PDB file of C-alpha atoms in Angstrom:
ATOM      1  CA  MET A   8       2.827  56.139 -93.453  1.00 73.00           C
ATOM      2  CA  ASP A   9       2.599  59.926 -92.981  1.00 89.00           C
ATOM      3  CA  ILE A  10      -0.890  61.286 -93.624  1.00 96.00           C
ATOM      4  CA  LEU A  11       0.097  64.872 -92.830  1.00 97.00           C
ATOM      5  CA  LYS A  12       3.483  66.516 -93.297  1.00 97.00           C
ATOM      6  CA  ILE A  13       4.231  70.035 -92.104  1.00 97.00           C
ATOM      7  CA  ASP A  14       7.482  71.325 -93.563  1.00 97.00           C
ATOM      8  CA  GLY A  15       9.068  74.433 -92.035  1.00 97.00           C
ATOM      9  CA  ILE A  16       5.780  76.264 -91.609  1.00 97.00           C
ATOM     10  CA  SER A  17       5.765  79.807 -90.185  1.00 97.00           C
ATOM     11  CA  LYS A  18       3.227  82.536 -89.501  1.00 97.00           C
ATOM     12  CA  TYR A  19       4.219  86.155 -88.899  1.00 95.00           C
ATOM     13  CA  PHE A  20       1.874  88.949 -87.823  1.00 93.00           C
ATOM     14  CA  SER A  21       3.411  92.396 -88.444  1.00 87.00           C
ATOM     15  CA  GLY A  22       6.837  91.012 -87.635  1.00 79.00           C
ATOM     16  CA  LEU A  23       5.687  88.906 -84.674  1.00 90.00           C
ATOM     17  CA  LYS A  24       6.663  85.270 -85.208  1.00 93.00           C
ATOM     18  CA  ALA A  25       3.621  83.388 -83.877  1.00 95.00           C
ATOM     19  CA  VAL A  26       4.910  80.132 -85.396  1.00 96.00           C
ATOM     20  CA  ASP A  27       8.468  79.846 -86.634  1.00 96.00           C
ATOM     21  CA  ASP A  28       9.816  77.067 -88.869  1.00 96.00           C
ATOM     22  CA  VAL A  29       7.790  74.176 -87.412  1.00 97.00           C
ATOM     23  CA  SER A  30       7.923  70.736 -89.021  1.00 97.00           C
ATOM     24  CA  LEU A  31       5.737  67.744 -88.114  1.00 96.00           C
ATOM     25  CA  ASP A  32       5.176  64.266 -89.523  1.00 96.00           C
ATOM     26  CA  VAL A  33       1.825  62.781 -88.487  1.00 97.00           C
ATOM     27  CA  LYS A  34       1.274  59.087 -89.141  1.00 96.00           C
ATOM     28  CA  LYS A  35      -2.033  57.700 -90.300  1.00 96.00           C
ATOM     29  CA  GLY A  36      -4.160  56.414 -87.422  1.00 96.00           C
ATOM     30  CA  GLU A  37      -2.240  58.007 -84.549  1.00 96.00           C
ATOM     31  CA  ILE A  38      -3.171  60.511 -81.863  1.00 97.00           C
ATOM     32  CA  PHE A  39      -0.663  63.344 -82.163  1.00 97.00           C
ATOM     33  CA  SER A  40      -0.737  66.013 -79.465  1.00 96.00           C
ATOM     34  CA  ILE A  41       0.614  69.547 -79.654  1.00 96.00           C
ATOM     35  CA  ILE A  42       1.310  71.114 -76.269  1.00 94.00           C
ATOM     36  CA  GLY A  43       3.046  74.176 -74.891  1.00 92.00           C
ATOM     37  CA  PRO A  44       2.566  77.147 -72.554  1.00 89.00           C
ATOM     38  CA  ASN A  45      -0.068  79.803 -73.264  1.00 87.00           C
ATOM     39  CA  GLY A  46       0.899  81.839 -76.313  1.00 88.00           C
ATOM     40  CA  ALA A  47       3.166  79.116 -77.690  1.00 92.00           C
ATOM     41  CA  GLY A  48       1.507  79.203 -81.132  1.00 94.00           C
ATOM     42  CA  LYS A  49      -0.555  76.011 -80.910  1.00 94.00           C
ATOM     43  CA  THR A  50      -3.862  77.405 -82.166  1.00 93.00           C
ATOM     44  CA  THR A  51      -2.088  79.444 -84.848  1.00 95.00           C
ATOM     45  CA  LEU A  52      -0.546  76.197 -86.083  1.00 96.00           C
ATOM     46  CA  PHE A  53      -4.001  74.570 -86.122  1.00 94.00           C
ATOM     47  CA  ASN A  54      -5.355  77.559 -88.042  1.00 95.00           C
ATOM     48  CA  MET A  55      -2.708  77.047 -90.712  1.00 97.00           C
ATOM     49  CA  ILE A  56      -3.267  73.297 -90.940  1.00 96.00           C
ATOM     50  CA  SER A  57      -7.032  73.798 -91.329  1.00 94.00           C
ATOM     51  CA  GLY A  58      -6.628  76.542 -93.950  1.00 94.00           C
ATOM     52  CA  HIS A  59      -7.985  79.377 -91.802  1.00 93.00           C
ATOM     53  CA  TYR A  60      -4.587  81.090 -92.040  1.00 94.00           C
ATOM     54  CA  SER A  61      -2.184  80.992 -94.951  1.00 94.00           C
ATOM     55  CA  PRO A  62       1.414  80.314 -93.894  1.00 96.00           C
ATOM     56  CA  THR A  63       3.937  83.108 -94.239  1.00 96.00           C
ATOM     57  CA  LYS A  64       6.330  80.437 -95.421  1.00 96.00           C
ATOM     58  CA  GLY A  65       6.651  76.665 -95.431  1.00 97.00           C
ATOM     59  CA  LYS A  66       4.544  73.861 -96.897  1.00 97.00           C
ATOM     60  CA  LYS A  67       1.876  71.416 -95.748  1.00 97.00           C
ATOM     61  CA  TYR A  68       1.071  68.109 -97.406  1.00 97.00           C
ATOM     62  CA  PHE A  69      -1.946  65.859 -96.945  1.00 97.00           C
ATOM     63  CA  GLU A  70      -1.583  62.310 -98.242  1.00 96.00           C
ATOM     64  CA  GLY A  71       1.333  63.544-100.348  1.00 94.00           C
ATOM     65  CA  GLU A  72      -0.618  66.416-101.918  1.00 96.00           C
ATOM     66  CA  ASP A  73       0.470  70.010-101.443  1.00 97.00           C
ATOM     67  CA  ILE A  74      -2.434  71.773 -99.690  1.00 97.00           C
ATOM     68  CA  THR A  75      -0.494  74.861 -98.603  1.00 96.00           C
ATOM     69  CA  ASN A  76      -2.623  77.360-100.493  1.00 94.00           C
ATOM     70  CA  LEU A  77      -6.040  75.756-100.085  1.00 95.00           C
ATOM     71  CA  ARG A  78      -8.750  77.649 -98.222  1.00 94.00           C
ATOM     72  CA  ASP A  79     -10.458  76.218 -95.151  1.00 92.00           C
ATOM     73  CA  PHE A  80     -13.488  74.770 -96.954  1.00 89.00           C
ATOM     74  CA  GLU A  81     -11.188  73.169 -99.541  1.00 93.00           C
ATOM     75  CA  VAL A  82      -9.075  71.626 -96.768  1.00 94.00           C
ATOM     76  CA  ALA A  83     -12.289  70.288 -95.200  1.00 90.00           C
ATOM     77  CA  GLU A  84     -13.312  68.769 -98.524  1.00 89.00           C
ATOM     78  CA  LYS A  85      -9.952  66.989 -98.670  1.00 93.00           C
ATOM     79  CA  GLY A  86     -10.665  65.391 -95.296  1.00 93.00           C
ATOM     80  CA  ILE A  87      -9.352  67.640 -92.476  1.00 95.00           C
ATOM     81  CA  THR A  88     -11.912  69.081 -90.056  1.00 92.00           C
ATOM     82  CA  ARG A  89     -11.607  70.736 -86.661  1.00 90.00           C
ATOM     83  CA  THR A  90     -13.222  71.893 -83.449  1.00 87.00           C
ATOM     84  CA  PHE A  91     -12.393  75.065 -81.549  1.00 82.00           C
ATOM     85  CA  GLN A  92     -11.179  75.950 -78.072  1.00 76.00           C
ATOM     86  CA  ASN A  93     -14.352  77.974 -77.544  1.00 76.00           C
ATOM     87  CA  ILE A  94     -17.358  75.892 -78.557  1.00 80.00           C
ATOM     88  CA  LYS A  95     -18.805  77.197 -81.828  1.00 83.00           C
ATOM     89  CA  LEU A  96     -22.226  75.636 -82.159  1.00 88.00           C
ATOM     90  CA  PHE A  97     -25.270  77.293 -83.692  1.00 87.00           C
ATOM     91  CA  SER A  98     -26.846  77.740 -80.284  1.00 88.00           C
ATOM     92  CA  ASN A  99     -30.273  78.823 -81.567  1.00 91.00           C
ATOM     93  CA  LEU A 100     -30.585  75.808 -83.866  1.00 92.00           C
ATOM     94  CA  THR A 101     -31.527  72.338 -82.744  1.00 93.00           C
ATOM     95  CA  VAL A 102     -29.036  69.609 -81.954  1.00 93.00           C
ATOM     96  CA  LEU A 103     -30.125  67.810 -85.137  1.00 91.00           C
ATOM     97  CA  GLU A 104     -29.750  70.919 -87.298  1.00 91.00           C
ATOM     98  CA  ASN A 105     -26.188  71.405 -86.049  1.00 90.00           C
ATOM     99  CA  VAL A 106     -25.262  67.923 -87.245  1.00 89.00           C
ATOM    100  CA  LEU A 107     -27.060  68.397 -90.565  1.00 87.00           C
ATOM    101  CA  ILE A 108     -24.910  71.496 -91.154  1.00 83.00           C
ATOM    102  CA  GLY A 109     -21.845  69.292 -90.692  1.00 81.00           C
ATOM    103  CA  LEU A 110     -23.223  66.932 -93.333  1.00 78.00           C
ATOM    104  CA  HIS A 111     -23.774  69.735 -95.845  1.00 72.00           C
ATOM    105  CA  ILE A 112     -20.330  69.274 -97.387  1.00 65.00           C
ATOM    106  CA  LYS A 113     -21.388  65.809 -98.574  1.00 63.00           C
ATOM    107  CA  LEU A 114     -24.546  66.944-100.408  1.00 60.00           C
ATOM    108  CA  LYS A 115     -24.528  66.620-104.201  1.00 63.00           C
ATOM    109  CA  SER A 116     -27.925  68.085-105.127  1.00 59.00           C
ATOM    110  CA  SER A 117     -27.815  71.161-107.347  1.00 58.00           C
ATOM    111  CA  MET A 118     -29.672  74.378-106.586  1.00 58.00           C
ATOM    112  CA  LEU A 119     -32.255  73.361-109.203  1.00 57.00           C
ATOM    113  CA  ASP A 120     -32.739  69.990-107.472  1.00 58.00           C
ATOM    114  CA  CYS A 121     -33.422  71.816-104.212  1.00 56.00           C
ATOM    115  CA  ILE A 122     -35.848  74.289-105.804  1.00 60.00           C
ATOM    116  CA  LEU A 123     -37.790  71.540-107.563  1.00 57.00           C
ATOM    117  CA  ARG A 124     -37.649  69.215-104.531  1.00 65.00           C
ATOM    118  CA  ASN A 125     -37.181  66.325-106.953  1.00 64.00           C
ATOM    119  CA  ASN A 126     -36.616  62.691-106.029  1.00 68.00           C
ATOM    120  CA  LYS A 127     -32.836  63.094-105.938  1.00 66.00           C
ATOM    121  CA  ASN A 128     -33.040  65.951-103.447  1.00 64.00           C
ATOM    122  CA  ILE A 129     -35.645  64.238-101.254  1.00 69.00           C
ATOM    123  CA  ALA A 130     -33.657  60.975-101.147  1.00 70.00           C
ATOM    124  CA  GLU A 131     -30.479  62.839-100.235  1.00 73.00           C
ATOM    125  CA  GLU A 132     -32.183  64.796 -97.457  1.00 73.00           C
ATOM    126  CA  ASN A 133     -33.699  61.614 -96.027  1.00 73.00           C
ATOM    127  CA  ALA A 134     -30.301  59.900 -96.070  1.00 75.00           C
ATOM    128  CA  CYS A 135     -28.734  62.893 -94.283  1.00 79.00           C
ATOM    129  CA  TYR A 136     -31.449  62.831 -91.629  1.00 81.00           C
ATOM    130  CA  ASP A 137     -30.873  59.134 -90.973  1.00 81.00           C
ATOM    131  CA  GLU A 138     -27.108  59.626 -90.796  1.00 84.00           C
ATOM    132  CA  ALA A 139     -27.445  62.601 -88.452  1.00 86.00           C
ATOM    133  CA  MET A 140     -29.684  60.637 -86.096  1.00 88.00           C
ATOM    134  CA  ASN A 141     -27.235  57.726 -86.104  1.00 86.00           C
ATOM    135  CA  LEU A 142     -24.405  60.095 -85.233  1.00 87.00           C
ATOM    136  CA  LEU A 143     -26.409  61.563 -82.371  1.00 90.00           C
ATOM    137  CA  ASP A 144     -27.205  58.055 -81.179  1.00 88.00           C
ATOM    138  CA  SER A 145     -23.473  57.310 -81.028  1.00 82.00           C
ATOM    139  CA  ILE A 146     -22.969  60.081 -78.439  1.00 81.00           C
ATOM    140  CA  GLY A 147     -26.194  59.537 -76.514  1.00 84.00           C
ATOM    141  CA  LEU A 148     -27.989  62.632 -77.813  1.00 89.00           C
ATOM    142  CA  ARG A 149     -30.637  61.072 -80.047  1.00 90.00           C
ATOM    143  CA  GLN A 150     -33.375  61.876 -77.528  1.00 91.00           C
ATOM    144  CA  LYS A 151     -32.300  65.532 -77.522  1.00 94.00           C
ATOM    145  CA  ALA A 152     -32.239  65.921 -81.304  1.00 92.00           C
ATOM    146  CA  LEU A 153     -34.985  68.558 -81.331  1.00 93.00           C
ATOM    147  CA  GLU A 154     -33.712  70.551 -78.360  1.00 92.00           C
ATOM    148  CA  LEU A 155     -31.852  73.808 -78.947  1.00 95.00           C
ATOM    149  CA  ALA A 156     -28.088  73.337 -78.767  1.00 92.00           C
ATOM    150  CA  ARG A 157     -27.786  76.062 -76.130  1.00 93.00           C
ATOM    151  CA  ASN A 158     -29.832  73.954 -73.703  1.00 93.00           C
ATOM    152  CA  LEU A 159     -27.297  71.118 -73.619  1.00 91.00           C
ATOM    153  CA  SER A 160     -24.812  70.753 -70.781  1.00 87.00           C
ATOM    154  CA  TYR A 161     -21.250  71.889 -71.442  1.00 85.00           C
ATOM    155  CA  GLY A 162     -20.028  68.317 -71.917  1.00 82.00           C
ATOM    156  CA  GLU A 163     -22.899  67.524 -74.285  1.00 86.00           C
ATOM    157  CA  GLN A 164     -22.169  70.653 -76.322  1.00 89.00           C
ATOM    158  CA  ARG A 165     -18.528  69.613 -76.643  1.00 86.00           C
ATOM    159  CA  ARG A 166     -19.505  66.127 -77.844  1.00 85.00           C
ATOM    160  CA  LEU A 167     -21.977  67.651 -80.284  1.00 89.00           C
ATOM    161  CA  GLU A 168     -19.277  69.902 -81.733  1.00 89.00           C
ATOM    162  CA  ILE A 169     -16.993  66.914 -82.213  1.00 88.00           C
ATOM    163  CA  ILE A 170     -19.691  64.797 -83.846  1.00 87.00           C
ATOM    164  CA  ARG A 171     -20.599  67.699 -86.150  1.00 87.00           C
ATOM    165  CA  ALA A 172     -16.969  67.803 -87.281  1.00 88.00           C
ATOM    166  CA  LEU A 173     -17.119  64.041 -87.847  1.00 86.00           C
ATOM    167  CA  ALA A 174     -20.261  64.275 -89.967  1.00 84.00           C
ATOM    168  CA  SER A 175     -18.215  64.958 -93.096  1.00 82.00           C
ATOM    169  CA  GLU A 176     -16.227  61.743 -92.509  1.00 86.00           C
ATOM    170  CA  PRO A 177     -12.784  63.358 -92.202  1.00 91.00           C
ATOM    171  CA  LYS A 178      -9.508  61.481 -92.322  1.00 95.00           C
ATOM    172  CA  ILE A 179      -7.935  63.853 -89.771  1.00 96.00           C
ATOM    173  CA  LEU A 180      -9.757  65.499 -86.881  1.00 95.00           C
ATOM    174  CA  LEU A 181      -8.189  68.529 -85.181  1.00 95.00           C
ATOM    175  CA  LEU A 182      -9.357  68.925 -81.578  1.00 94.00           C
ATOM    176  CA  ASP A 183      -8.535  72.251 -79.921  1.00 92.00           C
ATOM    177  CA  GLU A 184      -8.793  71.940 -76.112  1.00 90.00           C
ATOM    178  CA  PRO A 185     -11.622  69.339 -76.102  1.00 89.00           C
ATOM    179  CA  THR A 186     -11.701  69.068 -72.282  1.00 87.00           C
ATOM    180  CA  ALA A 187     -11.373  72.788 -71.519  1.00 83.00           C
ATOM    181  CA  GLY A 188     -13.721  73.846 -68.721  1.00 80.00           C
ATOM    182  CA  MET A 189     -14.750  70.290 -67.867  1.00 81.00           C
ATOM    183  CA  ASN A 190     -14.729  68.582 -64.518  1.00 82.00           C
ATOM    184  CA  ASN A 191     -12.846  65.294 -64.121  1.00 84.00           C
ATOM    185  CA  SER A 192     -15.887  63.150 -64.873  1.00 84.00           C
ATOM    186  CA  GLU A 193     -16.728  65.037 -68.081  1.00 82.00           C
ATOM    187  CA  ALA A 194     -13.066  64.987 -69.169  1.00 84.00           C
ATOM    188  CA  LYS A 195     -12.893  61.208 -68.705  1.00 86.00           C
ATOM    189  CA  GLU A 196     -15.968  60.773 -70.910  1.00 84.00           C
ATOM    190  CA  VAL A 197     -14.413  62.883 -73.670  1.00 83.00           C
ATOM    191  CA  VAL A 198     -11.113  60.984 -73.404  1.00 87.00           C
ATOM    192  CA  GLU A 199     -12.911  57.661 -73.862  1.00 88.00           C
ATOM    193  CA  PHE A 200     -14.803  59.153 -76.793  1.00 86.00           C
ATOM    194  CA  ILE A 201     -11.530  60.256 -78.404  1.00 89.00           C
ATOM    195  CA  LYS A 202     -10.039  56.797 -77.897  1.00 91.00           C
ATOM    196  CA  ASP A 203     -13.108  55.181 -79.459  1.00 89.00           C
ATOM    197  CA  LEU A 204     -12.833  57.480 -82.480  1.00 89.00           C
ATOM    198  CA  ASN A 205      -9.167  56.652 -82.868  1.00 93.00           C
ATOM    199  CA  ARG A 206      -9.898  52.908 -82.751  1.00 93.00           C
ATOM    200  CA  THR A 207     -11.920  53.345 -85.955  1.00 91.00           C
ATOM    201  CA  GLY A 208      -8.693  54.410 -87.691  1.00 93.00           C
ATOM    202  CA  LEU A 209      -9.270  58.160 -87.488  1.00 95.00           C
ATOM    203  CA  THR A 210      -6.109  60.263 -87.183  1.00 97.00           C
ATOM    204  CA  ILE A 211      -6.422  62.850 -84.422  1.00 97.00           C
ATOM    205  CA  LEU A 212      -4.412  66.020 -83.792  1.00 96.00           C
ATOM    206  CA  LEU A 213      -4.949  67.315 -80.295  1.00 95.00           C
ATOM    207  CA  ILE A 214      -4.226  70.572 -78.490  1.00 94.00           C
ATOM    208  CA  GLU A 215      -4.767  70.104 -74.778  1.00 90.00           C
ATOM    209  CA  HIS A 216      -3.606  71.725 -71.540  1.00 88.00           C
ATOM    210  CA  ASN A 217      -4.663  68.804 -69.340  1.00 87.00           C
ATOM    211  CA  MET A 218      -1.419  66.836 -69.169  1.00 88.00           C
ATOM    212  CA  ARG A 219      -3.171  63.787 -67.717  1.00 87.00           C
ATOM    213  CA  VAL A 220      -5.268  63.648 -70.876  1.00 89.00           C
ATOM    214  CA  VAL A 221      -2.284  64.239 -73.169  1.00 91.00           C
ATOM    215  CA  MET A 222      -0.077  61.595 -71.561  1.00 90.00           C
ATOM    216  CA  GLY A 223      -2.936  59.110 -71.475  1.00 89.00           C
ATOM    217  CA  VAL A 224      -3.945  59.199 -75.148  1.00 92.00           C
ATOM    218  CA  SER A 225      -0.990  60.382 -77.246  1.00 94.00           C
ATOM    219  CA  ASP A 226       1.143  58.255 -79.540  1.00 95.00           C
ATOM    220  CA  ASN A 227       3.410  61.227 -80.227  1.00 95.00           C
ATOM    221  CA  ILE A 228       3.714  64.715 -78.783  1.00 96.00           C
ATOM    222  CA  ALA A 229       5.246  67.918 -80.123  1.00 96.00           C
ATOM    223  CA  VAL A 230       6.001  70.820 -77.792  1.00 95.00           C
ATOM    224  CA  LEU A 231       5.927  74.460 -78.881  1.00 95.00           C
ATOM    225  CA  ASP A 232       7.398  77.386 -76.988  1.00 93.00           C
ATOM    226  CA  HIS A 233       7.254  80.945 -78.355  1.00 92.00           C
ATOM    227  CA  GLY A 234       6.292  79.543 -81.753  1.00 94.00           C
ATOM    228  CA  ILE A 235       9.245  77.158 -81.993  1.00 95.00           C
ATOM    229  CA  LYS A 236       9.129  73.373 -81.727  1.00 96.00           C
ATOM    230  CA  ILE A 237      11.421  72.482 -78.836  1.00 94.00           C
ATOM    231  CA  ALA A 238      10.686  68.762 -78.483  1.00 94.00           C
ATOM    232  CA  HIS A 239       9.010  65.813 -80.204  1.00 94.00           C
ATOM    233  CA  GLY A 240       8.597  62.264 -78.942  1.00 94.00           C
ATOM    234  CA  SER A 241       6.606  59.797 -76.867  1.00 92.00           C
ATOM    235  CA  ALA A 242       4.898  60.697 -73.589  1.00 90.00           C
ATOM    236  CA  SER A 243       7.794  59.382 -71.500  1.00 89.00           C
ATOM    237  CA  GLU A 244      10.367  61.210 -73.624  1.00 92.00           C
ATOM    238  CA  ILE A 245       8.470  64.489 -73.319  1.00 92.00           C
ATOM    239  CA  GLN A 246       8.001  64.143 -69.560  1.00 88.00           C
ATOM    240  CA  ASN A 247      11.767  63.875 -69.070  1.00 87.00           C
ATOM    241  CA  ASN A 248      12.856  66.484 -71.600  1.00 89.00           C
ATOM    242  CA  GLU A 249      14.807  69.323 -69.957  1.00 88.00           C
ATOM    243  CA  LEU A 250      13.634  71.943 -72.474  1.00 87.00           C
ATOM    244  CA  VAL A 251      10.003  70.996 -71.867  1.00 88.00           C
ATOM    245  CA  ILE A 252      10.418  71.143 -68.091  1.00 85.00           C
ATOM    246  CA  GLU A 253      12.008  74.577 -68.401  1.00 84.00           C
ATOM    247  CA  ALA A 254       9.287  75.860 -70.760  1.00 80.00           C
ATOM    248  CA  TYR A 255       6.532  74.863 -68.351  1.00 76.00           C
ATOM    249  CA  LEU A 256       8.160  75.424 -64.985  1.00 61.00           C
ATOM    250  CA  GLY A 257      10.910  77.924 -65.585  1.00 63.00           C
ATOM    251  CA  ARG A 258      14.648  77.552 -65.309  1.00 50.00           C
ATOM    252  CA  GLY A 259      15.802  75.813 -62.153  1.00 46.00           C
ATOM    253  CA  LYS A 260      12.334  74.655 -61.079  1.00 44.00           C
ATOM    254  CA  LYS A 261      12.958  70.968 -61.644  1.00 44.00           C
ATOM    255  CA  ASN A 262      15.039  70.666 -58.488  1.00 42.00           C
ATOM    256  CA  ASP A 263      13.014  73.039 -56.297  1.00 40.00           C
TER     257      ASP A 263
END
């Protein structure tokens, strides 16, 4: 069953075709990777899926519903959240506060409830605190809950960003370069974390330059080059695709 369908989506900037007529069918519960050389349009595609950009043309459907014109916070409310290539934590807030911000979308208290600090508001805040601490426990950061986010190691910051995105209980998680800047040991930890998340039934869309990571976790892979989808298939199919080899290595490099 397709949870996300991208139908002929394009994004033009002053005539530049950053993404051109790309279609994808993402099945529920799979890890779907989007790869391609620098400037291929991968992050632009993510920005359209998440609602940060509006497509120039084309449609996107989530669980059969047309979400093409929804804004980013509305897309998040539907169940699609994301991380970014460059970590975007609130570095001067605590680890706990960063997760609580991710939980904000689930809060139901009205402004009046918050002003009055009534029983409904207090109960909801207590429940959010407990949930945030449980989430931090799941990534080994419970003991650092009151530390400032900027004091975490790079790998810990990346895990915190992912868990903050998970706080709203999304159905699809978009991960943009989750192992960027990591050493092999840190990358392996993140890969295992991604696999564990996927085992819970979470659908994951992944942009990643580390081909060892991509080939090791992906159920399906789409390849972009200059904004155009040039290939789509399993890891083995992508590894042996002539267009993919040419896009990454250049014409004639396969036999060099």
